[in-house]
Amino acid sequence: MNLNQVSIPVKDMEEACEFYLTLGFIQIVETAHYARFACPQGDATFCLVLEPAKAANASTLYFEHEHLDAWVTRLKKVGIQFEQDPTDHPYLWREAKLTDPSGNNIKLYWAGKNRLEPPWKVDIRV
């Protein structure tokens, strides 16, 4: 099994697409009400669905990048606003927080081996 994609609601498709392109994602589908993006590394995708009345949800999108601090610095230079600069957390992830133009929560982070192999990992059950 593999996760195909996550869909998030947006208020303004053009504004949302421009935002995610600025973050560095690759747009692979574009319509007036739907857009899909691929991550620059790996094969993960996510999509935007035009839902002006429902935009913004309680979910958080996490995007991992080994050079998190440099990525955040570059994004700030092109006008991306952050709620929290890269910060180390007790769960061994370094995260920066922001929201997209529709208010969806985003965390840019680096966890390295701790993403799948934290010191408190449980025995895998299938």
Coordinates of N, CA and C in Angstrom, one line a residue:
M1 N 0.8 -1.2 0.0 CA 0.0 0.0 0.0 C 0.9 1.2 0.0
N2 N 0.4 2.3 -0.7 CA 1.1 3.5 -0.7 C 0.1 4.7 -0.7
L3 N 0.5 5.8 0.0 CA -0.4 6.9 0.0 C -0.3 7.6 -1.4
N4 N -1.4 7.8 -2.0 CA -1.4 8.5 -3.3 C -1.3 10.0 -3.2
Q5 N -2.2 10.6 -2.5 CA -2.2 12.1 -2.4 C -3.1 12.5 -1.3
V6 N -2.9 13.8 -1.0 CA -3.8 14.5 0.0 C -4.4 15.6 -0.8
S7 N -5.7 15.9 -0.5 CA -6.4 17.0 -1.2 C -6.7 18.1 -0.1
I8 N -6.4 19.3 -0.4 CA -6.8 20.4 0.5 C -7.6 21.4 -0.2
P9 N -8.6 22.1 0.5 CA -9.4 23.1 -0.1 C -8.7 24.4 -0.2
V10 N -9.0 25.2 -1.3 CA -8.5 26.5 -1.4 C -9.6 27.5 -1.8
K11 N -9.4 28.8 -1.5 CA -10.3 29.8 -1.8 C -10.2 30.3 -3.2
D12 N -8.9 30.4 -3.7 CA -8.5 31.0 -4.9 C -7.5 30.2 -5.6
M13 N -7.9 29.5 -6.7 CA -7.0 28.5 -7.3 C -5.7 29.1 -7.8
E14 N -5.8 30.3 -8.5 CA -4.7 30.9 -9.1 C -3.7 31.3 -8.0
E15 N -4.1 31.9 -7.0 CA -3.3 32.4 -5.9 C -2.6 31.2 -5.2
A16 N -3.4 30.1 -5.0 CA -2.9 28.9 -4.3 C -1.8 28.3 -5.2
C17 N -2.0 28.1 -6.5 CA -1.1 27.5 -7.4 C 0.2 28.3 -7.4
E18 N 0.1 29.6 -7.4 CA 1.3 30.5 -7.4 C 2.1 30.3 -6.1
F19 N 1.4 30.2 -5.0 CA 2.1 29.9 -3.7 C 2.8 28.6 -3.7
Y20 N 2.2 27.5 -4.1 CA 2.9 26.2 -4.1 C 4.0 26.1 -5.1
L21 N 3.9 26.8 -6.2 CA 5.0 26.9 -7.2 C 6.2 27.7 -6.6
T22 N 5.9 28.7 -5.8 CA 6.9 29.5 -5.2 C 7.7 28.6 -4.1
L23 N 6.9 27.7 -3.5 CA 7.6 26.8 -2.5 C 8.5 25.8 -3.2
G24 N 8.3 25.6 -4.5 CA 9.2 24.7 -5.2 C 8.5 23.4 -5.7
F25 N 7.2 23.3 -5.6 CA 6.6 22.1 -6.1 C 6.3 22.2 -7.6
I26 N 6.1 21.0 -8.2 CA 6.0 20.9 -9.7 C 4.5 20.7 -10.0
Q27 N 3.9 21.6 -10.7 CA 2.5 21.4 -11.0 C 2.3 20.4 -12.2
I28 N 1.5 19.4 -12.0 CA 1.3 18.4 -13.0 C -0.1 18.4 -13.6
V29 N -1.1 19.0 -12.9 CA -2.5 19.1 -13.4 C -3.0 20.5 -13.1
E30 N -3.7 21.1 -14.0 CA -4.2 22.4 -13.8 C -5.6 22.5 -14.5
T31 N -6.6 22.8 -13.7 CA -7.9 23.1 -14.2 C -8.4 24.3 -13.4
A32 N -9.6 24.8 -13.7 CA -10.1 25.9 -12.9 C -10.5 25.6 -11.5
H33 N -10.8 24.3 -11.2 CA -11.2 23.9 -9.9 C -10.3 22.8 -9.2
Y34 N -9.2 22.4 -9.9 CA -8.4 21.3 -9.4 C -7.0 21.5 -9.9
A35 N -6.0 21.3 -9.0 CA -4.6 21.3 -9.4 C -3.9 20.3 -8.6
R36 N -2.9 19.6 -9.3 CA -2.1 18.6 -8.6 C -0.6 19.0 -8.7
F37 N 0.1 18.7 -7.6 CA 1.5 19.0 -7.6 C 2.3 17.8 -7.2
A38 N 3.5 17.7 -7.7 CA 4.4 16.6 -7.3 C 5.5 17.3 -6.5
C39 N 6.0 16.5 -5.5 CA 7.2 17.0 -4.8 C 8.4 16.8 -5.6
P40 N 9.4 17.7 -5.4 CA 10.6 17.7 -6.3 C 11.4 16.4 -6.1
Q41 N 11.3 15.8 -4.9 CA 12.0 14.5 -4.6 C 10.9 13.5 -4.3
G42 N 11.2 12.2 -4.7 CA 10.2 11.2 -4.4 C 9.1 11.2 -5.3
D43 N 8.0 10.5 -5.0 CA 6.8 10.4 -5.9 C 5.5 10.8 -5.2
A44 N 5.6 11.5 -4.1 CA 4.4 12.0 -3.4 C 3.8 13.2 -4.2
T45 N 2.5 13.2 -4.2 CA 1.7 14.3 -4.8 C 0.7 14.8 -3.8
F46 N 0.2 16.0 -4.0 CA -1.0 16.5 -3.3 C -1.8 17.4 -4.3
C47 N -3.0 17.6 -3.9 CA -3.8 18.4 -4.8 C -4.6 19.5 -4.1
L48 N -5.0 20.5 -4.9 CA -5.8 21.6 -4.4 C -7.1 21.5 -5.1
V49 N -8.2 21.7 -4.3 CA -9.6 21.6 -4.8 C -10.2 23.0 -4.4
L50 N -10.8 23.6 -5.5 CA -11.4 24.9 -5.3 C -12.7 24.7 -4.5
E51 N -12.7 25.2 -3.3 CA -13.9 25.2 -2.4 C -13.9 26.4 -1.6
P52 N -14.3 27.6 -2.2 CA -14.2 28.9 -1.5 C -14.9 28.9 -0.2
A53 N -16.0 28.2 0.0 CA -16.8 28.2 1.2 C -16.2 27.3 2.3
K54 N -15.3 26.4 1.9 CA -14.8 25.4 2.9 C -13.3 25.6 3.1
A55 N -12.7 26.6 2.4 CA -11.2 26.7 2.5 C -10.7 26.8 3.9
A56 N -9.6 26.2 4.1 CA -8.8 26.1 5.4 C -9.4 24.9 6.2
N57 N -8.6 24.1 6.6 CA -9.0 22.9 7.4 C -8.1 22.7 8.5
A58 N -8.4 21.8 9.4 CA -7.5 21.6 10.6 C -6.3 20.7 10.3
S59 N -6.2 20.1 9.2 CA -5.0 19.3 8.8 C -3.8 20.1 8.7
T60 N -2.6 19.5 8.8 CA -1.4 20.1 8.5 C -0.6 19.3 7.5
L61 N -0.1 20.0 6.5 CA 0.7 19.4 5.5 C 2.2 19.5 5.9
Y62 N 2.9 18.4 5.9 CA 4.3 18.4 6.3 C 5.2 18.1 5.0
F63 N 6.1 19.0 4.8 CA 7.0 18.8 3.6 C 8.5 18.8 4.2
E64 N 9.2 17.7 3.9 CA 10.5 17.5 4.4 C 11.6 18.0 3.4
H65 N 12.6 18.6 4.0 CA 13.8 19.1 3.2 C 15.0 19.0 4.1
E66 N 16.0 18.3 3.5 CA 17.3 18.2 4.3 C 17.9 19.5 4.7
H67 N 17.8 20.5 3.8 CA 18.4 21.8 4.0 C 17.3 22.8 4.4
L68 N 16.6 22.5 5.4 CA 15.4 23.3 5.9 C 15.8 24.7 6.1
D69 N 16.8 25.1 6.8 CA 17.1 26.5 7.1 C 17.4 27.3 5.8
A70 N 18.1 26.7 4.9 CA 18.4 27.4 3.6 C 17.1 27.6 2.8
W71 N 16.3 26.6 2.8 CA 15.0 26.6 2.1 C 14.1 27.8 2.7
V72 N 14.0 27.8 4.0 CA 13.2 28.9 4.6 C 13.8 30.2 4.3
T73 N 15.1 30.4 4.4 CA 15.8 31.7 4.1 C 15.5 32.1 2.7
R74 N 15.5 31.1 1.7 CA 15.2 31.4 0.3 C 13.8 31.9 0.1
L75 N 12.9 31.2 0.8 CA 11.5 31.5 0.7 C 11.1 32.9 1.3
K76 N 11.8 33.2 2.4 CA 11.6 34.5 3.0 C 12.0 35.6 2.0
K77 N 13.1 35.4 1.3 CA 13.6 36.4 0.4 C 12.6 36.7 -0.8
V78 N 11.8 35.7 -1.1 CA 10.8 35.9 -2.1 C 9.4 36.3 -1.6
G79 N 9.3 36.6 -0.3 CA 8.1 37.1 0.3 C 7.2 36.1 1.0
I80 N 7.6 34.9 1.2 CA 6.8 33.9 2.0 C 6.9 34.3 3.4
Q81 N 5.8 34.4 4.1 CA 5.7 34.7 5.5 C 5.6 33.5 6.4
F82 N 6.4 33.5 7.5 CA 6.4 32.3 8.4 C 5.8 32.7 9.7
E83 N 5.1 31.8 10.3 CA 4.6 32.0 11.7 C 5.7 31.6 12.7
Q84 N 6.5 30.7 12.3 CA 7.6 30.2 13.2 C 8.8 29.9 12.3
D85 N 10.0 30.4 12.7 CA 11.2 30.0 12.0 C 11.6 28.6 12.4
P86 N 12.5 28.0 11.7 CA 12.9 26.6 12.0 C 13.3 26.5 13.5
T87 N 12.7 25.6 14.2 CA 12.9 25.4 15.6 C 13.0 23.9 15.9
D88 N 14.0 23.6 16.7 CA 14.2 22.2 17.2 C 13.1 21.8 18.2
H89 N 12.5 20.6 18.1 CA 11.5 20.2 19.0 C 11.9 18.9 19.8
P90 N 11.3 18.7 20.9 CA 11.7 17.5 21.7 C 11.5 16.2 21.0
Y91 N 10.6 16.2 20.0 CA 10.4 14.9 19.3 C 11.4 14.8 18.1
L92 N 12.5 15.6 18.2 CA 13.6 15.4 17.3 C 13.4 15.8 15.8
W93 N 12.4 16.7 15.6 CA 12.2 17.3 14.3 C 12.5 18.8 14.4
R94 N 13.0 19.3 13.3 CA 13.2 20.8 13.2 C 12.1 21.3 12.2
E95 N 11.3 22.2 12.7 CA 10.1 22.6 11.9 C 10.0 24.1 11.8
A96 N 9.5 24.6 10.7 CA 9.1 26.0 10.5 C 7.6 25.9 10.1
K97 N 6.8 26.9 10.6 CA 5.4 26.9 10.4 C 5.0 28.1 9.5
L98 N 4.0 27.8 8.7 CA 3.4 28.8 7.8 C 2.0 28.4 7.4
T99 N 1.2 29.3 6.8 CA 0.0 28.9 6.2 C -0.1 29.3 4.8
D100 N -0.9 28.6 4.0 CA -1.0 29.0 2.6 C -2.0 30.2 2.5
P101 N -2.2 30.7 1.3 CA -3.2 31.9 1.2 C -4.6 31.6 1.6
S102 N -5.0 30.3 1.7 CA -6.3 29.9 2.1 C -6.4 29.6 3.6
G103 N -5.3 29.6 4.3 CA -5.2 29.4 5.7 C -4.9 27.9 6.1
N104 N -4.5 27.1 5.1 CA -4.2 25.7 5.4 C -2.8 25.7 6.1
N105 N -2.7 24.9 7.1 CA -1.5 24.8 7.9 C -0.4 24.0 7.2
I106 N 0.8 24.5 7.2 CA 2.0 23.8 6.6 C 3.1 23.9 7.6
K107 N 3.9 22.7 7.6 CA 5.1 22.7 8.3 C 6.2 22.2 7.4
L108 N 7.2 23.0 7.3 CA 8.4 22.6 6.5 C 9.4 22.0 7.6
Y109 N 9.9 20.9 7.4 CA 10.7 20.3 8.5 C 11.8 19.4 7.9
W110 N 12.7 19.0 8.9 CA 13.7 18.0 8.7 C 13.8 17.1 9.9
A111 N 13.6 15.8 9.7 CA 13.7 14.9 10.8 C 14.8 13.9 10.6
G112 N 15.3 13.7 9.4 CA 16.3 12.7 9.1 C 15.8 11.4 9.5
K113 N 16.7 10.6 10.1 CA 16.4 9.2 10.5 C 15.2 9.2 11.5
N114 N 15.0 10.2 12.3 CA 14.0 10.2 13.3 C 12.6 10.2 12.8
R115 N 12.4 10.5 11.5 CA 11.1 10.4 10.9 C 10.5 9.0 11.0
L116 N 11.3 8.0 10.6 CA 10.9 6.6 10.6 C 11.6 5.8 11.7
E117 N 12.6 6.3 12.3 CA 13.3 5.5 13.3 C 13.6 6.4 14.6
P118 N 12.5 6.9 15.2 CA 12.7 7.7 16.4 C 13.2 6.7 17.6
P119 N 13.9 7.3 18.6 CA 14.3 6.4 19.7 C 13.2 5.7 20.4
W120 N 12.0 6.2 20.3 CA 10.8 5.5 21.0 C 10.0 4.7 20.0
K121 N 10.5 4.3 18.9 CA 9.8 3.5 17.9 C 9.3 2.2 18.6
V122 N 8.0 1.9 18.2 CA 7.4 0.6 18.7 C 7.8 -0.5 17.7
D123 N 7.6 -1.7 18.2 CA 7.8 -2.8 17.3 C 6.7 -2.8 16.2
I124 N 7.1 -3.0 15.0 CA 6.2 -2.9 13.9 C 5.2 -4.1 13.9
R125 N 3.9 -3.7 13.8 CA 2.9 -4.8 13.8 C 2.2 -4.8 12.5
V126 N 2.0 -5.9 11.9 CA 1.3 -6.0 10.6 C 0.0 -6.9 10.8

